[in-house]
Each structure stands twice: as C-alpha cells, then as structure tokens.
C-alpha cells in the first residue's frame, strides 16, 4: 500500500471519497463537487448515509458524517464504506480531506478503510480479495496540508487490530498455545520486541503451578509467553509498563463444564489477543517506553487428566489455591502471570486484560469494559484514553469488604466465592491478592466487549478491544 498527498484531482482517475459534514438539511442548495451536483433531497451529509456517482471513469463516493463526529463513529463509517462498497473501489483511491478535520479524524478514517478489508471467511473455498490488499493499492490524500503522519499512524493501528481479529476469530484447532507462541516470536522479529516462551517443562521448573493446572487436561501444551519491548533510540527516564493478557485458547469450563455459550469460547484469549496486538502496535510506533507483556496461554479442556474441583494447587507466588470451580480458570493463569511479571520485571505500572467473568457482562452489558484499580491516576488515564477512541471503561469497586469471598479453609485463597453475586468483583479481588500490593495495577474485565455482534457479520466476532486502548494509555502516561 502506497500513501501520498495530491493537491487536486485534475489528473486523478480511480475512486474518490468525499467525506461531507451535514449541511442544513432543508437547504435547497445542492452539494457540488468537481462538476457533480447532488440535490439535497438525495444527500446532505447526514450521518450513516452515502451517495455514489460516476463521472469520466471516476467513482465518487460521498460519505455523510453528520454535524459532529467522534473517533469511533468516523472509523465505523469508513470501515462500512470499505467493506460494503468494495465493488466500487479501484486500487487507486483519493480521500478528500475536509478542511475542518483534525489529525485524529484522518487517522480514524484511514484506520476504518483498512479494517474494512477484514473478512471473517477465513476457511471459505472461494474468497474475494479486497482491492486495498492489492500491492499496487494507492491512497492519495487530497489536501494542501501534510497528513501523512496521521495516515501512517491510522494504518499501523488498523494493522495491529487486524492481527488481533485474526487471532481471536480463528478457531481453537488453529489458534492453540503453540500457534500463539510462534506468532509472538515472528511478530517480535518483524516489529522489534523480544520473546521468551516457557513450555510445560520450563513452567514446571520455575513453579507456575496455577498456570499449569489449567492446561493439564489438554493435548495442547501450555505456553507462557513473555515479551519485552524497548525503543531502539535511547530515552531518558523511561517508564516501564507491564501488561498481562488472559490467553485461554478455548474454555470448555473444564470438569465444571459449561452449559451455556461454550461455542463462543474461542474468544477466551481475546485479552491476550489485545496484548499481542498492542505489542505489535507499540513496537511499530516505537513508543518511548519500556513494556513487558505476559500472555499465559492454555486450553481449559475436559479430560481424565484435568484438574479437579477441590484440588489445591500451588501458584508461582508461593500461595496455595483451593479450586472450587474449574471454570474460574482465567484468574488462575493471570495470578501466575501477574506474580511472574512483578517478581522478575518490577514494572512501574501494570494493566491486565481478560475475558474474565460473565458477571461483568451481566453488570455492564456490551458497551464498556469493567475497570478495577485503586490508583486514581491510572483510572483517569485509562478512562480518558478509552473515551477518546471509543473503547469505554467503567469502574467497579475493589473494597476489602469483598475480600472474604475468596477466603478458603484449606488453602490461602479459593478461586470462586460460590455465590451468584458480585462475580466480577471477587475475581478482581482474587487477582489483587497476587499483585503484592503493587501501587499501580489496573484490571480490565472485557468479557462483554472483546467479542460481539455488529453490522459486519452475522455471527459474533472479535472487536480488538484493548489494542488501541492499551497503546493510547501508554502514549498518555
Ligand atoms: N471465560 C469465562 C468468562 C466469559 C463469559 C468470557 C462470557 C466471555 C463471555 C470465564 O472463564 C468463566 O467461565 N467465568 C465464570 C466464572 C465462574 C465459574 C466463577 C463465569 O463468569 O461464569
Ligand atoms: Mg471459565
Ligand atoms: Zn475463561
């Protein structure tokens, strides 16, 4: 893909995209562009509308933006145009930049265009290639200004999100822990971060007992993936962020087998998928910060070798855990991920992200992720970062009043309260137990937002929630 700036359309031939802010809807003045006139009855820039016209071998697509538009809506509108109008696209596209647009808006438009190339039909025998995926594809920005940096950034964001779409949407017989380990190594080499992987033997030697318990019943060997990024140019007083993502490649529930919704549980590595995408993006953008990321990857399977409800297991931290429910597996792998991160890397800030509980979905639905932290500054920065790009978070409490939910008689803690209430909170309290009272830790429960329904497919699919949010948070630190 080639991106360049042109100042007029005089010698252009191809597809021309014209974003239009809403004009006064009752106006009788038509929209005029390049010798084309559209009656205001037909199109006046109303949000979520578009109008296609042909003239002199060019295709003109007028795109309605409404009166004011936020980052996420802009991105969705452009994704829609690119995915649903692909027959109208040639491999030469001109995007007319409206005068009142700011850099972030251009970034959002171009990200959206690229996301529109995503096709859920990974295993279809016949696939139609999107014209943007042609190596000749050229995106011309029609403007007097230089917006190439914003365009490049928009492309990098979308590329990272597309990586995450693939990792989450591909089925669990493709995306197993080893696949993720190989993906991490290859992506680290390509974009510039180091990757270390602990398989079964190495995890056993270092004592990742909670992590290994979850993977015990699976034919697929668990992989504890550790990634380290440092920018190539030297940065003074560089901050250090730690990320942990839940990487359950499939969650059957284990012996406490799921009775509902199991078919969607390939999404249970979406927190890990967000961390993988964020690492690609952080390295691609060469952010001036050090990042250590851990994704404990395992399959929670049903087998004679599976861990049992009432087992007591020994976590990396040295604390014992009583297993009440094998379906509360995410917190177990995250406990070892968090302990390992803190003990070996001592990051200043820690964010974990996981499709952790159905309870968070019952509480907040599909509109935002649940945010848990005692750090006021982090809460604000995470929420602000999310609001600015349309990946919203809303806080839930971490009060010690909920701590007794994880008290065990036989071990240091238990993995489930056994109560049908406050499940997202007790899960967060469980994770907190393994953070060694770290002063800057936040937990994001994204079970309701990482995988869902939208206009782009008939079945639930990945949203890449977290890729941009984590990156933006790190940029804003
Ligand atoms: N992976 C699930 C949570 C989940 C639910 C993810 C819906 C995506 C959509 C998690 O491992 C789980 O099974 N949680 C249980 C915990 C319970 C047994 C304590 C839950 O929320 O029901
Ligand atoms: Mg589970
Ligand atoms: Zn799970």
mmCIF file of N, CA, C and O in Angstrom, residues 55-106:
data_model
loop_
_atom_site.group_PDB
_atom_site.id
_atom_site.type_symbol
_atom_site.label_atom_id
_atom_site.label_comp_id
_atom_site.label_asym_id
_atom_site.label_seq_id
_atom_site.Cartn_x
_atom_site.Cartn_y
_atom_site.Cartn_z
ATOM 1 N N UNK A 55 -18.534 9.541 -12.957
ATOM 2 C CA UNK A 55 -18.324 10.584 -13.961
ATOM 3 C C UNK A 55 -16.914 10.467 -14.524
ATOM 4 O O UNK A 55 -15.964 10.277 -13.746
ATOM 5 N N UNK A 56 -16.776 10.566 -15.813
ATOM 6 C CA UNK A 56 -15.473 10.475 -16.505
ATOM 7 C C UNK A 56 -14.617 9.327 -15.967
ATOM 8 O O UNK A 56 -13.469 9.525 -15.599
ATOM 9 N N UNK A 57 -15.181 8.159 -15.891
ATOM 10 C CA UNK A 57 -14.447 6.973 -15.417
ATOM 11 C C UNK A 57 -14.065 7.006 -13.940
ATOM 12 O O UNK A 57 -13.385 6.107 -13.453
ATOM 13 N N UNK A 58 -14.438 8.059 -13.244
ATOM 14 C CA UNK A 58 -14.169 8.091 -11.799
ATOM 15 C C UNK A 58 -15.426 7.680 -11.038
ATOM 16 O O UNK A 58 -16.540 7.977 -11.469
ATOM 17 N N UNK A 59 -15.221 7.017 -9.891
ATOM 18 C CA UNK A 59 -16.345 6.749 -8.999
ATOM 19 C C UNK A 59 -16.223 7.703 -7.820
ATOM 20 O O UNK A 59 -15.161 7.777 -7.195
ATOM 21 N N UNK A 60 -17.282 8.427 -7.552
ATOM 22 C CA UNK A 60 -17.292 9.367 -6.422
ATOM 23 C C UNK A 60 -18.167 8.780 -5.321
ATOM 24 O O UNK A 60 -19.322 8.442 -5.572
ATOM 25 N N UNK A 61 -17.620 8.646 -4.121
ATOM 26 C CA UNK A 61 -18.451 8.201 -3.002
ATOM 27 C C UNK A 61 -18.513 9.332 -1.970
ATOM 28 O O UNK A 61 -17.499 9.680 -1.354
ATOM 29 N N UNK A 62 -19.696 9.917 -1.846
ATOM 30 C CA UNK A 62 -19.913 10.973 -0.858
ATOM 31 C C UNK A 62 -20.313 10.302 0.454
ATOM 32 O O UNK A 62 -21.209 9.449 0.462
ATOM 33 N N UNK A 63 -19.641 10.676 1.526
ATOM 34 C CA UNK A 63 -19.842 9.978 2.797
ATOM 35 C C UNK A 63 -20.368 10.950 3.845
ATOM 36 O O UNK A 63 -19.696 11.926 4.189
ATOM 37 N N UNK A 64 -21.561 10.672 4.343
ATOM 38 C CA UNK A 64 -22.183 11.567 5.334
ATOM 39 C C UNK A 64 -21.563 11.389 6.718
ATOM 40 O O UNK A 64 -21.437 10.272 7.204
ATOM 41 N N UNK A 65 -21.175 12.515 7.329
ATOM 42 C CA UNK A 65 -20.537 12.468 8.651
ATOM 43 C C UNK A 65 -21.416 13.046 9.754
ATOM 44 O O UNK A 65 -21.063 13.003 10.931
ATOM 45 N N UNK A 66 -22.547 13.646 9.383
ATOM 46 C CA UNK A 66 -23.348 14.332 10.401
ATOM 47 C C UNK A 66 -22.712 15.662 10.771
ATOM 48 O O UNK A 66 -21.815 16.139 10.074
ATOM 49 N N UNK A 67 -23.193 16.222 11.887
ATOM 50 C CA UNK A 67 -22.730 17.573 12.251
ATOM 51 C C UNK A 67 -21.407 17.532 13.002
ATOM 52 O O UNK A 67 -20.489 18.296 12.723
ATOM 53 N N UNK A 68 -21.340 16.689 14.010
ATOM 54 C CA UNK A 68 -20.059 16.494 14.693
ATOM 55 C C UNK A 68 -19.885 14.993 14.773
ATOM 56 O O UNK A 68 -20.858 14.250 14.790
ATOM 57 N N UNK A 69 -18.666 14.567 14.829
ATOM 58 C CA UNK A 69 -18.488 13.115 14.800
ATOM 59 C C UNK A 69 -17.322 12.695 15.683
ATOM 60 O O UNK A 69 -16.290 13.372 15.728
ATOM 61 N N UNK A 70 -17.530 11.607 16.423
ATOM 62 C CA UNK A 70 -16.470 11.118 17.309
ATOM 63 C C UNK A 70 -15.595 10.106 16.561
ATOM 64 O O UNK A 70 -15.966 9.593 15.507
ATOM 65 N N UNK A 71 -14.461 9.812 17.176
ATOM 66 C CA UNK A 71 -13.436 8.952 16.581
ATOM 67 C C UNK A 71 -14.000 7.604 16.137
ATOM 68 O O UNK A 71 -13.808 7.161 15.012
ATOM 69 N N UNK A 72 -14.729 6.967 17.053
ATOM 70 C CA UNK A 72 -15.224 5.617 16.787
ATOM 71 C C UNK A 72 -16.246 5.595 15.651
ATOM 72 O O UNK A 72 -16.185 4.732 14.769
ATOM 73 N N UNK A 73 -17.177 6.564 15.647
ATOM 74 C CA UNK A 73 -18.188 6.581 14.586
ATOM 75 C C UNK A 73 -17.542 6.829 13.230
ATOM 76 O O UNK A 73 -17.934 6.235 12.218
ATOM 77 N N UNK A 74 -16.552 7.702 13.224
ATOM 78 C CA UNK A 74 -15.856 8.005 11.975
ATOM 79 C C UNK A 74 -15.180 6.744 11.434
ATOM 80 O O UNK A 74 -15.276 6.408 10.250
ATOM 81 N N UNK A 75 -14.547 6.031 12.357
ATOM 82 C CA UNK A 75 -13.857 4.809 11.965
ATOM 83 C C UNK A 75 -14.848 3.766 11.434
ATOM 84 O O UNK A 75 -14.610 3.124 10.417
ATOM 85 N N UNK A 76 -15.988 3.648 12.128
ATOM 86 C CA UNK A 76 -17.002 2.674 11.695
ATOM 87 C C UNK A 76 -17.574 3.033 10.331
ATOM 88 O O UNK A 76 -17.790 2.167 9.486
ATOM 89 N N UNK A 77 -17.830 4.327 10.114
ATOM 90 C CA UNK A 77 -18.380 4.757 8.827
ATOM 91 C C UNK A 77 -17.416 4.393 7.693
ATOM 92 O O UNK A 77 -17.817 3.859 6.659
ATOM 93 N N UNK A 78 -16.150 4.620 7.915
ATOM 94 C CA UNK A 78 -15.169 4.305 6.860
ATOM 95 C C UNK A 78 -14.958 2.800 6.713
ATOM 96 O O UNK A 78 -14.737 2.307 5.612
ATOM 97 N N UNK A 79 -15.051 2.086 7.800
ATOM 98 C CA UNK A 79 -14.976 0.620 7.697
ATOM 99 C C UNK A 79 -16.155 0.102 6.875
ATOM 100 O O UNK A 79 -16.012 -0.775 6.019
ATOM 101 N N UNK A 80 -17.326 0.694 7.126
ATOM 102 C CA UNK A 80 -18.538 0.271 6.416
ATOM 103 C C UNK A 80 -18.397 0.519 4.915
ATOM 104 O O UNK A 80 -18.698 -0.335 4.087
ATOM 105 N N UNK A 81 -17.931 1.723 4.560
ATOM 106 C CA UNK A 81 -17.773 2.068 3.144
ATOM 107 C C UNK A 81 -16.796 1.087 2.489
ATOM 108 O O UNK A 81 -17.052 0.537 1.418
ATOM 109 N N UNK A 82 -15.680 0.844 3.161
ATOM 110 C CA UNK A 82 -14.666 -0.012 2.564
ATOM 111 C C UNK A 82 -15.126 -1.462 2.488
ATOM 112 O O UNK A 82 -14.861 -2.160 1.516
ATOM 113 N N UNK A 83 -15.849 -1.923 3.505
ATOM 114 C CA UNK A 83 -16.242 -3.327 3.474
ATOM 115 C C UNK A 83 -17.483 -3.564 2.601
ATOM 116 O O UNK A 83 -17.579 -4.577 1.940
ATOM 117 N N UNK A 84 -18.413 -2.598 2.597
ATOM 118 C CA UNK A 84 -19.668 -2.859 1.880
ATOM 119 C C UNK A 84 -19.722 -2.253 0.479
ATOM 120 O O UNK A 84 -20.642 -2.529 -0.279
ATOM 121 N N UNK A 85 -18.760 -1.390 0.154
ATOM 122 C CA UNK A 85 -18.739 -0.790 -1.187
ATOM 123 C C UNK A 85 -17.541 -1.290 -1.980
ATOM 124 O O UNK A 85 -17.068 -0.605 -2.874
ATOM 125 N N UNK A 86 -17.030 -2.476 -1.629
ATOM 126 C CA UNK A 86 -15.750 -2.828 -2.244
ATOM 127 C C UNK A 86 -15.804 -2.941 -3.761
ATOM 128 O O UNK A 86 -14.829 -2.642 -4.428
ATOM 129 N N UNK A 87 -16.968 -3.262 -4.297
ATOM 130 C CA UNK A 87 -17.068 -3.331 -5.767
ATOM 131 C C UNK A 87 -16.913 -1.943 -6.405
ATOM 132 O O UNK A 87 -16.617 -1.825 -7.591
ATOM 133 N N UNK A 88 -17.093 -0.900 -5.624
ATOM 134 C CA UNK A 88 -16.916 0.460 -6.143
ATOM 135 C C UNK A 88 -15.484 0.958 -6.050
ATOM 136 O O UNK A 88 -15.176 2.073 -6.460
ATOM 137 N N UNK A 89 -14.609 0.144 -5.451
ATOM 138 C CA UNK A 89 -13.234 0.612 -5.264
ATOM 139 C C UNK A 89 -12.304 0.101 -6.346
ATOM 140 O O UNK A 89 -12.344 -1.073 -6.714
ATOM 141 N N UNK A 90 -11.464 1.006 -6.857
ATOM 142 C CA UNK A 90 -10.352 0.576 -7.704
ATOM 143 C C UNK A 90 -9.135 0.538 -6.786
ATOM 144 O O UNK A 90 -9.244 0.842 -5.598
ATOM 145 N N UNK A 91 -7.970 0.188 -7.314
ATOM 146 C CA UNK A 91 -6.802 0.166 -6.425
ATOM 147 C C UNK A 91 -6.127 1.537 -6.362
ATOM 148 O O UNK A 91 -5.048 1.697 -5.810
ATOM 149 N N UNK A 92 -6.796 2.550 -6.929
ATOM 150 C CA UNK A 92 -6.320 3.930 -6.785
ATOM 151 C C UNK A 92 -7.433 4.729 -6.112
ATOM 152 O O UNK A 92 -8.516 4.897 -6.688
ATOM 153 N N UNK A 93 -7.193 5.167 -4.885
ATOM 154 C CA UNK A 93 -8.240 5.843 -4.120
ATOM 155 C C UNK A 93 -7.762 7.227 -3.694
ATOM 156 O O UNK A 93 -6.615 7.401 -3.267
ATOM 157 N N UNK A 94 -8.645 8.210 -3.860
ATOM 158 C CA UNK A 94 -8.339 9.560 -3.366
ATOM 159 C C UNK A 94 -9.291 9.870 -2.214
ATOM 160 O O UNK A 94 -10.494 9.653 -2.325
ATOM 161 N N UNK A 95 -8.740 10.324 -1.112
ATOM 162 C CA UNK A 95 -9.564 10.727 0.029
ATOM 163 C C UNK A 95 -9.468 12.246 0.154
ATOM 164 O O UNK A 95 -8.389 12.794 0.382
ATOM 165 N N UNK A 96 -10.601 12.909 -0.061
ATOM 166 C CA UNK A 96 -10.612 14.371 0.002
ATOM 167 C C UNK A 96 -10.729 14.773 1.481
ATOM 168 O O UNK A 96 -11.728 14.497 2.135
ATOM 169 N N UNK A 97 -9.692 15.397 2.004
ATOM 170 C CA UNK A 97 -9.683 15.730 3.434
ATOM 171 C C UNK A 97 -10.472 17.023 3.666
ATOM 172 O O UNK A 97 -10.103 18.078 3.148
ATOM 173 N N UNK A 98 -11.569 16.951 4.432
ATOM 174 C CA UNK A 98 -12.333 18.181 4.703
ATOM 175 C C UNK A 98 -11.473 19.173 5.489
ATOM 176 O O UNK A 98 -10.676 18.748 6.331
ATOM 177 N N UNK A 99 -11.667 20.453 5.214
ATOM 178 C CA UNK A 99 -10.831 21.482 5.834
ATOM 179 C C UNK A 99 -10.888 21.471 7.354
ATOM 180 O O UNK A 99 -9.894 21.693 8.024
ATOM 181 N N UNK A 100 -12.092 21.191 7.896
ATOM 182 C CA UNK A 100 -12.220 21.277 9.358
ATOM 183 C C UNK A 100 -11.720 20.029 10.101
ATOM 184 O O UNK A 100 -11.843 19.951 11.305
ATOM 185 N N UNK A 101 -11.158 19.072 9.352
ATOM 186 C CA UNK A 101 -10.713 17.833 10.004
ATOM 187 C C UNK A 101 -9.390 18.007 10.748
ATOM 188 O O UNK A 101 -8.509 18.713 10.313
ATOM 189 N N UNK A 102 -9.269 17.317 11.893
ATOM 190 C CA UNK A 102 -8.008 17.309 12.640
ATOM 191 C C UNK A 102 -7.322 15.950 12.430
ATOM 192 O O UNK A 102 -7.931 15.007 11.939
ATOM 193 N N UNK A 103 -6.048 15.887 12.843
ATOM 194 C CA UNK A 103 -5.226 14.696 12.587
ATOM 195 C C UNK A 103 -5.884 13.385 13.040
ATOM 196 O O UNK A 103 -5.882 12.404 12.314
ATOM 197 N N UNK A 104 -6.439 13.382 14.269
ATOM 198 C CA UNK A 104 -7.034 12.139 14.789
ATOM 199 C C UNK A 104 -8.172 11.674 13.886
ATOM 200 O O UNK A 104 -8.422 10.486 13.758
ATOM 201 N N UNK A 105 -8.895 12.631 13.322
ATOM 202 C CA UNK A 105 -10.020 12.230 12.469
ATOM 203 C C UNK A 105 -9.530 11.577 11.185
ATOM 204 O O UNK A 105 -10.127 10.616 10.697
ATOM 205 N N UNK A 106 -8.413 12.076 10.682
ATOM 206 C CA UNK A 106 -7.847 11.477 9.468
ATOM 207 C C UNK A 106 -7.330 10.076 9.786
ATOM 208 O O UNK A 106 -7.542 9.121 9.035
#
